[in-house]
Amino acid sequence: MKNRIIALGATLGVAASLFAATLSVAQDTGTETSAPLKPAAEFQSITDAKQRSWALFEEAGKVIQHPRCVNCHPATDRPLQTMAMHKHQPPVTRGDGGMGMPGMTCNTCHGQANVEVIGQAETLKSIPGHPSWHLAPIEMAWEGKSLGDICRQIKDPERNGGKTLAEITEHMAHDSLVGWGWQPGAGREPVPGSQAVFGELIAAWVESGAACE
Amino acid sequence: MTVQQISTTRRAFLAGSGLVIGLALVPRNMAAFASPSGIKAGGEDALTALNTFVKIGTDDTITVLSKHIEMGQGPFTGLATLVAEELDADWSQMRAVHSPADDKVYANLAFGLQGTGGSTSIANSYEQLRKAGATARAMLVAAAAEEWGVPAGEITVEKGRIKHAGSAKESGFGALTVKAAAQTPPENPVLKDPSKFVLIGQELPKLDTVGKTNGTAIYTLDITPDNVLVAVVAHPEHFGATVKSFDDSETLKVMGVVDVKQVPQGVAVYADNTFAALRGRANLKVEWDLSKAETRSSEELAADYAKQFAEKGLEATNNGDVDTAFKRDGLQTLEAELVFPFLAHAPMEPLDAVFIKAADGSLDVYNGAQFPAMDQMTAAKIIGIDPSKVRVNTQMTGGSFGRKAQFGSPYMQEAAGVFAATDGSRPLKHMWTREDDIRGGFYRPMYAHKMRGAIDADGKITAWEQVIVGQSIMGKADLDETSVEGASNLPYAIPNLRVTAHNTQLAVPPLWWRSVGHTHTGFAVETFVDELMQKVGKDPVEGRLALLTNEPRHTGTLKKVAEIADWGSKVPDGRSRGVAVVKSFGTYVAQIVELSLGDDGAPRVHKVWCAVDCGVAVNPNVIKAQMEGGIGYGLGAVLFDAVTLGKGGKIMQSNFHDYRSLRINEMPAVEVAIVASTEKPSGVGEPGVPPVGPAVANAWRRLTGSPVRTLPIVNVVTS
Amino acid sequence: MVTFTLNGKERSFDGDPDTPLLWVIRDFEKLTGTKYGCGVAQCGACTVHLDGMTRRSCITPISTVDGSEVITIEGIEGPEAKAVQAAWVAIDVPQCGYCQSGQIMSAVALLQVTPKPSDADIDGAMAGNLCRCATYHRIRQAIHNAADAMEG
């Protein structure tokens, strides 16, 4: 699923490869409804605490590794876009505090709330928005990382903004920018489940020892 | 003395007939607007027409009536320069406005009707506008001689001051303009020898810059008369589709929507403001009849085009004996098939027009298009009034690149039809959104080329065969020169050369796109030549020069660009260079590109060196700007752009998010050298475009080993 | 009813609250320097300053502008604006000119925060402003020139 730009130059199969895909930032097609997310209670049957803990985090990982979340936890200074996770267009850059560069800060386009695009391209139904729209700091990058690596990173105060596990739980369960993932606006697939179920999974993961493998 | 009383007998030589009688017939409800073209407000009445191109105000301002539309390519400045030179005016006096629409008086001398295109504005006006300036100067001198009672031969003019040394008399132009207008124009005004030019050849500041930096420049979309209706049309997603039925119930509920009507092109929504029109259109439910629509995808079209290669085509060139030449021993041969996509022009200002009916039944049309008199005729026909009652007020336009030059005025047919469907009591602004623009067709057509070539060990290309398949832009059944220009007459000495073409039939309307046939022939020829040279180890510059045996201007630009790029010097690690030279519209342009492999695996173009020979360089500043812009426009297209038809023929792109434009971070540094020349000036609006694509492809092939056979070079794969 | 200031003057709007600021400025306030180019925040031709920050007015519902200060090309002031406009004129940046209001609004915002921008800073501020005439080469130069001029 990783974005890649290829230079076409093959002498054979021209017609076959030529028109394969030229979309750049067209929004997701298909579903605008959340995929299911299992509640924490369904994991009670796993008796081994460590196994249960990791299973809980793997379930939560369906949210964490969803493009909706990873797109703003990029590994470079360029955020990503769409389910295809291609680089953001226009080409914006992290800037101070992940708020973009002077002259084109995030809020040049991203307002206090999602904005429906009316009467323009049907492949661009809305512009996302939130009062504190910004990129996650580079030490919190998730792009390209395994779920285990992301898990260890989330637990590491050096790389999680100095948070305790309790604070992590609170952040995941109640932060409204995290919550945007479930209300991403028209034309965007939300992350699975609900923030409440996700918050419970994280809480149960912490309670069960916060295993990362 | 009024303007109307001025004798016109001699003036006829300049432009055929007639006088300029106030170009700005501004309706009263427009009075609140700034004058659209930078002319001083209130100055109009004080302007006296000395001929159809030159008006001089009592305030010493000189207004040139531009028969060519200003769309960024610089005719306001260029034509004013020609006039000012022969008038011996000071540049600070000069102004420019659009002339009225008139196929006779304001004909493009290259076309025989009024029109801007083919990079001809300066070329066809060069003598005409200089004569207009020289005539006006002679009339001013005659007026001064009469006023001062001195011989005309003793009067000098310099920087806008008329002087008689003997009597120490001196005057500006303004004080003499009314008297000058009463003078008999000279039959054959003497033009300056180029060695005496004061303004031509100088980097004069452009006349339209200030208004374009403070928001006061007026474009068609800015014309907002009181009580204006705004109309947009719902268009189909398939070319050739027509309205089967529509449901406007949700549209009519939108606050501000006034009416909905079916028109030949789709369904028109009329509203009190732009947003209401857009929201109303979004709420329409239209069922389309696809029975006559183009339902093939781009992929299917490419396959169909490739089948044509084996068929007998229309012969464009057949020199020597190509088939025998390929059979000779000791040759290296190469074959390639290339595919070029549909390209939208995507000017920043989409198509638009404003209609205002006057109390006397006459009509003012405000638009910015390249064939104003054709628009006048079309609007008159569609609306059902006499053409003499339609005034086309040409506005500056936000780019065109060929999009606003349409024979038969198909856009005006839609816009005027939308106006005609109302009772005409309210002014109407018809606009296209970006989606209408990207999906509106009139593209650079899709083309497929099949190339075959043979080169000997000395670098002599002994045989060349090229088959070109695609739509005829001119709609011809036989050979269309625009399909083969640049290929059928390629500059290299190739004894055995055969170029053929096949015209294809599609429901997708074609159009010229900045540099027309050279957009694809330039790419095909210059990449193929380069690849053949590489096969036998020839330097791309030296190898070309050896084949340009009788083409001094190609040779001159190629040598010049090699010089400024220091060709042959060490290129930084990881970078590669490519070269191309293309003559188009009488202008010779050679470019060298330096690129590397970018972070995303796509070409990263660092620098482009450009040498241009366009004859006498009227304004080097404008020439350089057109080369820089042509390079950026061409580069964006070859890197990113394609309009594609998906399964069933649906148009896949709709706005700048999926029809990518070059951005500032992708713009290379550009260095332009103008080759000194005393040849007649030729155009610069288009010729900067063709070489950049093949130069990039050549550098890319030398860097990566991969020849570019399909455009665009970069596809963002999102799956 | 939405109230806001436009180039220092108090204005109000009581039409469709979803109306983008762009169309309020152009259709209702009849300030036409701010341009329509795409309607989806991809081209930057509609850029204004909203409470001192660049903002694409085409995707800004007027309902979200209540109580805000809006500055358009017609109202831009200050040393950065003067320097940028003078630099634009000095090297004849515009061709068709249609995008240039937006370009200038972005360039001024850049210089207000970054008085001596690098090429990367310029890309960071300006990559959202399309110019189909590709005057980018001169835009970059003009921004550097404006910065130099302000430094005096």
Tab-separated table of N, CA and C in Angstrom, chain A residues 1-11 14-27 78 82-87 89-91 116 118-124, chain B residues 237 275 278-279 281-282 298-299 302 337 339 433 435 439 446 600-602 644 650 653-655 657-658 660 663 665 700 706-719:
chain	number	residue	atom	x	y	z
A	1	MET	N	0.825	-1.212	0.000
A	1	MET	CA	0.000	0.000	0.000
A	1	MET	C	0.851	1.251	0.000
A	2	LYS	N	2.121	1.091	0.123
A	2	LYS	CA	2.942	2.264	0.295
A	2	LYS	C	2.997	3.081	-0.999
A	3	ASN	N	2.964	4.361	-0.809
A	3	ASN	CA	3.022	5.230	-1.971
A	3	ASN	C	4.347	5.075	-2.684
A	4	ARG	N	4.282	5.020	-3.987
A	4	ARG	CA	5.526	5.086	-4.731
A	4	ARG	C	5.262	5.776	-6.051
A	5	ILE	N	6.226	6.494	-6.481
A	5	ILE	CA	6.112	7.136	-7.787
A	5	ILE	C	7.038	6.385	-8.703
A	6	ILE	N	6.519	5.972	-9.812
A	6	ILE	CA	7.388	5.253	-10.724
A	6	ILE	C	7.544	6.035	-12.003
A	7	ALA	N	8.708	5.934	-12.545
A	7	ALA	CA	8.947	6.545	-13.851
A	7	ALA	C	8.715	5.470	-14.892
A	8	LEU	N	7.812	5.748	-15.779
A	8	LEU	CA	7.488	4.754	-16.793
A	8	LEU	C	8.469	4.870	-17.932
A	9	GLY	N	9.074	3.802	-18.284
A	9	GLY	CA	10.008	3.908	-19.393
A	9	GLY	C	10.123	2.618	-20.169
A	10	ALA	N	9.390	1.626	-19.765
A	10	ALA	CA	9.530	0.331	-20.414
A	10	ALA	C	9.115	0.415	-21.876
A	11	THR	N	9.812	-0.325	-22.687
A	11	THR	CA	9.482	-0.300	-24.114
A	11	THR	C	8.347	-1.262	-24.427
A	14	VAL	N	3.380	-0.981	-23.204
A	14	VAL	CA	3.102	0.443	-23.046
A	14	VAL	C	1.639	0.702	-22.704
A	15	ALA	N	0.788	0.174	-23.556
A	15	ALA	CA	-0.627	0.468	-23.360
A	15	ALA	C	-1.130	-0.126	-22.055
A	16	ALA	N	-0.590	-1.250	-21.700
A	16	ALA	CA	-1.067	-1.902	-20.493
A	16	ALA	C	-0.704	-1.113	-19.242
A	17	SER	N	0.481	-0.519	-19.245
A	17	SER	CA	0.919	0.142	-18.019
A	17	SER	C	0.563	1.622	-18.002
A	18	LEU	N	0.310	2.167	-19.159
A	18	LEU	CA	0.224	3.615	-19.273
A	18	LEU	C	-0.844	4.252	-18.397
A	19	PHE	N	-2.014	3.704	-18.480
A	19	PHE	CA	-3.123	4.412	-17.851
A	19	PHE	C	-3.544	3.775	-16.534
A	20	ALA	N	-2.638	2.992	-15.973
A	20	ALA	CA	-2.977	2.209	-14.793
A	20	ALA	C	-3.505	3.083	-13.668
A	21	ALA	N	-2.797	4.110	-13.335
A	21	ALA	CA	-3.213	4.912	-12.190
A	21	ALA	C	-2.562	6.261	-12.263
A	22	THR	N	-3.355	7.272	-12.328
A	22	THR	CA	-2.773	8.612	-12.337
A	22	THR	C	-3.377	9.486	-11.261
A	23	LEU	N	-4.190	8.887	-10.415
A	23	LEU	CA	-4.791	9.696	-9.359
A	23	LEU	C	-3.696	10.185	-8.438
A	24	SER	N	-3.809	11.401	-8.013
A	24	SER	CA	-2.832	11.832	-7.032
A	24	SER	C	-3.478	12.060	-5.684
A	25	VAL	N	-4.349	13.020	-5.553
A	25	VAL	CA	-4.923	13.223	-4.227
A	25	VAL	C	-6.432	13.065	-4.209
A	26	ALA	N	-6.959	12.351	-5.174
A	26	ALA	CA	-8.379	12.050	-5.096
A	26	ALA	C	-8.640	11.306	-3.802
A	27	GLN	N	-9.773	11.593	-3.207
A	27	GLN	CA	-10.063	10.980	-1.924
A	27	GLN	C	-10.373	9.507	-2.074
A	78	ARG	N	7.005	15.360	5.418
A	78	ARG	CA	5.856	15.487	4.525
A	78	ARG	C	4.706	14.610	5.004
A	82	THR	N	-4.850	10.308	1.972
A	82	THR	CA	-5.751	9.278	1.413
A	82	THR	C	-5.395	7.883	1.930
A	83	MET	N	-6.266	6.942	1.624
A	83	MET	CA	-6.021	5.549	2.000
A	83	MET	C	-4.775	5.011	1.306
A	84	ALA	N	-4.412	5.641	0.175
A	84	ALA	CA	-3.209	5.207	-0.538
A	84	ALA	C	-1.941	5.775	0.098
A	85	MET	N	-2.112	6.698	1.025
A	85	MET	CA	-0.989	7.259	1.787
A	85	MET	C	0.093	7.860	0.895
A	86	HIS	N	-0.349	8.611	-0.109
A	86	HIS	CA	0.649	9.305	-0.913
A	86	HIS	C	0.976	10.646	-0.252
A	87	LYS	N	2.039	11.231	-0.709
A	87	LYS	CA	2.461	12.495	-0.097
A	87	LYS	C	1.425	13.588	-0.324
A	89	GLN	N	-0.587	16.765	-1.158
A	89	GLN	CA	-0.582	17.822	-2.173
A	89	GLN	C	-1.590	18.888	-1.778
A	90	PRO	N	-1.247	20.131	-1.771
A	90	PRO	CA	0.066	20.690	-2.108
A	90	PRO	C	1.167	20.178	-1.168
A	91	PRO	N	2.416	20.303	-1.615
A	91	PRO	CA	3.522	19.756	-0.840
A	91	PRO	C	3.829	20.583	0.400
A	116	GLU	N	-17.190	20.859	4.158
A	116	GLU	CA	-17.697	20.187	2.974
A	116	GLU	C	-17.365	21.036	1.747
A	118	ILE	N	-18.420	22.150	-1.717
A	118	ILE	CA	-19.727	22.147	-2.382
A	118	ILE	C	-19.592	22.618	-3.826
A	119	GLY	N	-20.070	21.789	-4.716
A	119	GLY	CA	-20.142	22.198	-6.118
A	119	GLY	C	-18.824	22.163	-6.856
A	120	GLN	N	-17.843	21.428	-6.318
A	120	GLN	CA	-16.570	21.275	-7.024
A	120	GLN	C	-16.319	19.783	-7.232
A	121	ALA	N	-15.050	19.381	-7.276
A	121	ALA	CA	-14.706	18.005	-7.652
A	121	ALA	C	-15.398	16.980	-6.766
A	122	GLU	N	-16.026	15.975	-7.391
A	122	GLU	CA	-16.703	14.975	-6.554
A	122	GLU	C	-15.720	14.002	-5.925
A	123	THR	N	-14.465	14.057	-6.387
A	123	THR	CA	-13.450	13.219	-5.755
A	123	THR	C	-12.760	13.941	-4.598
A	124	LEU	N	-13.233	15.120	-4.269
A	124	LEU	CA	-12.680	15.863	-3.131
A	124	LEU	C	-13.861	16.447	-2.360
B	237	GLU	N	-20.057	13.513	-17.990
B	237	GLU	CA	-18.738	12.943	-17.684
B	237	GLU	C	-18.178	12.156	-18.856
B	275	PHE	N	-21.958	31.133	-5.656
B	275	PHE	CA	-22.064	29.946	-4.806
B	275	PHE	C	-23.433	29.282	-4.942
B	278	LEU	N	-23.327	27.200	-7.966
B	278	LEU	CA	-22.533	25.972	-7.780
B	278	LEU	C	-23.294	24.955	-6.933
B	279	ARG	N	-23.877	25.430	-5.851
B	279	ARG	CA	-24.625	24.520	-4.971
B	279	ARG	C	-25.850	23.980	-5.715
B	281	ARG	N	-26.137	23.521	-8.917
B	281	ARG	CA	-25.691	22.526	-9.896
B	281	ARG	C	-25.343	21.202	-9.216
B	282	ALA	N	-24.713	21.303	-8.032
B	282	ALA	CA	-24.363	20.079	-7.309
B	282	ALA	C	-25.610	19.291	-6.926
B	298	SER	N	-8.863	5.256	-22.375
B	298	SER	CA	-7.579	5.663	-22.971
B	298	SER	C	-6.758	4.427	-23.343
B	299	GLU	N	-6.827	3.428	-22.500
B	299	GLU	CA	-6.098	2.189	-22.765
B	299	GLU	C	-6.588	1.542	-24.065
B	302	ALA	N	-5.421	3.558	-27.022
B	302	ALA	CA	-4.007	3.316	-27.348
B	302	ALA	C	-3.866	2.026	-28.146
B	337	GLU	N	7.806	2.683	-30.016
B	337	GLU	CA	6.414	3.154	-30.088
B	337	GLU	C	6.188	4.101	-28.923
B	339	VAL	N	3.489	6.848	-26.858
B	339	VAL	CA	2.093	7.224	-26.651
B	339	VAL	C	2.043	8.535	-25.873
B	433	THR	N	-16.273	26.158	-14.067
B	433	THR	CA	-15.445	25.849	-12.907
B	433	THR	C	-14.197	25.114	-13.400
B	435	GLU	N	-13.518	22.140	-12.839
B	435	GLU	CA	-13.943	20.817	-13.308
B	435	GLU	C	-14.427	20.894	-14.756
B	439	ARG	N	-12.473	18.826	-17.660
B	439	ARG	CA	-13.288	17.824	-18.340
B	439	ARG	C	-13.907	18.342	-19.631
B	446	MET	N	-4.667	12.848	-28.050
B	446	MET	CA	-3.807	11.698	-27.792
B	446	MET	C	-3.152	11.309	-29.126
B	600	ASP	N	11.611	10.579	-4.808
B	600	ASP	CA	10.479	9.708	-5.082
B	600	ASP	C	10.710	8.799	-6.280
B	601	GLY	N	11.911	8.818	-6.810
B	601	GLY	CA	12.174	7.991	-7.976
B	601	GLY	C	11.799	8.680	-9.274
B	602	ALA	N	11.412	9.939	-9.170
B	602	ALA	CA	11.029	10.711	-10.349
B	602	ALA	C	12.174	11.648	-10.716
B	644	THR	N	-7.202	11.215	-18.715
B	644	THR	CA	-7.441	9.842	-19.157
B	644	THR	C	-8.926	9.530	-19.137
B	650	LYS	N	-15.386	7.301	-19.146
B	650	LYS	CA	-15.564	8.387	-18.177
B	650	LYS	C	-14.263	9.187	-18.015
B	653	GLN	N	-10.094	12.778	-14.615
B	653	GLN	CA	-9.551	13.901	-13.848
B	653	GLN	C	-10.578	15.020	-13.774
B	654	SER	N	-10.410	15.884	-12.782
B	654	SER	CA	-11.409	16.950	-12.677
B	654	SER	C	-10.875	18.269	-12.131
B	655	ASN	N	-9.746	18.259	-11.480
B	655	ASN	CA	-9.281	19.514	-10.876
B	655	ASN	C	-7.772	19.384	-10.675
B	657	HIS	N	-6.088	18.611	-8.248
B	657	HIS	CA	-5.597	17.538	-7.378
B	657	HIS	C	-5.260	16.280	-8.171
B	658	ASP	N	-5.914	16.099	-9.317
B	658	ASP	CA	-5.578	14.916	-10.109
B	658	ASP	C	-5.103	15.287	-11.516
B	660	ARG	N	-2.179	17.408	-12.261
B	660	ARG	CA	-1.112	18.091	-11.537
B	660	ARG	C	-0.471	19.188	-12.359
B	663	ARG	N	4.765	22.908	-9.622
B	663	ARG	CA	4.763	23.843	-8.500
B	663	ARG	C	6.149	24.463	-8.344
B	665	ASN	N	8.377	24.394	-6.137
B	665	ASN	CA	9.458	23.530	-5.654
B	665	ASN	C	9.957	22.579	-6.745
B	700	TRP	N	17.206	11.753	-18.766
B	700	TRP	CA	16.696	10.652	-17.938
B	700	TRP	C	17.172	9.290	-18.471
B	706	SER	N	16.621	4.040	-19.020
B	706	SER	CA	15.238	3.809	-19.454
B	706	SER	C	14.780	4.896	-20.416
B	707	PRO	N	14.522	4.532	-21.667
B	707	PRO	CA	13.949	5.533	-22.567
B	707	PRO	C	12.504	5.823	-22.176
B	708	VAL	N	12.079	7.046	-22.378
B	708	VAL	CA	10.695	7.420	-22.069
B	708	VAL	C	9.852	7.185	-23.313
B	709	ARG	N	8.934	6.256	-23.220
B	709	ARG	CA	8.085	5.930	-24.368
B	709	ARG	C	6.641	6.391	-24.166
B	710	THR	N	6.309	6.689	-22.943
B	710	THR	CA	4.942	7.141	-22.668
B	710	THR	C	5.009	8.367	-21.781
B	711	LEU	N	4.069	9.249	-21.993
B	711	LEU	CA	3.977	10.426	-21.143
B	711	LEU	C	2.646	10.377	-20.399
B	712	PRO	N	2.576	10.949	-19.201
B	712	PRO	CA	3.665	11.638	-18.521
B	712	PRO	C	4.722	10.683	-17.977
B	713	ILE	N	5.882	11.250	-17.638
B	713	ILE	CA	6.987	10.434	-17.133
B	713	ILE	C	6.656	9.895	-15.750
B	714	VAL	N	6.022	10.716	-14.947
B	714	VAL	CA	5.744	10.331	-13.563
B	714	VAL	C	4.276	9.964	-13.415
B	715	ASN	N	4.047	8.795	-12.896
B	715	ASN	CA	2.696	8.445	-12.506
B	715	ASN	C	2.702	8.191	-11.007
B	716	VAL	N	1.808	8.834	-10.319
B	716	VAL	CA	1.715	8.572	-8.888
B	716	VAL	C	0.839	7.340	-8.736
B	717	VAL	N	1.447	6.254	-8.331
B	717	VAL	CA	0.697	5.012	-8.183
B	717	VAL	C	0.129	4.964	-6.779
B	718	THR	N	-1.150	4.863	-6.707
B	718	THR	CA	-1.778	4.997	-5.386
B	718	THR	C	-2.372	3.689	-4.898
B	719	SER	N	-2.066	2.595	-5.560
B	719	SER	CA	-2.661	1.339	-5.077
B	719	SER	C	-1.584	0.464	-4.457
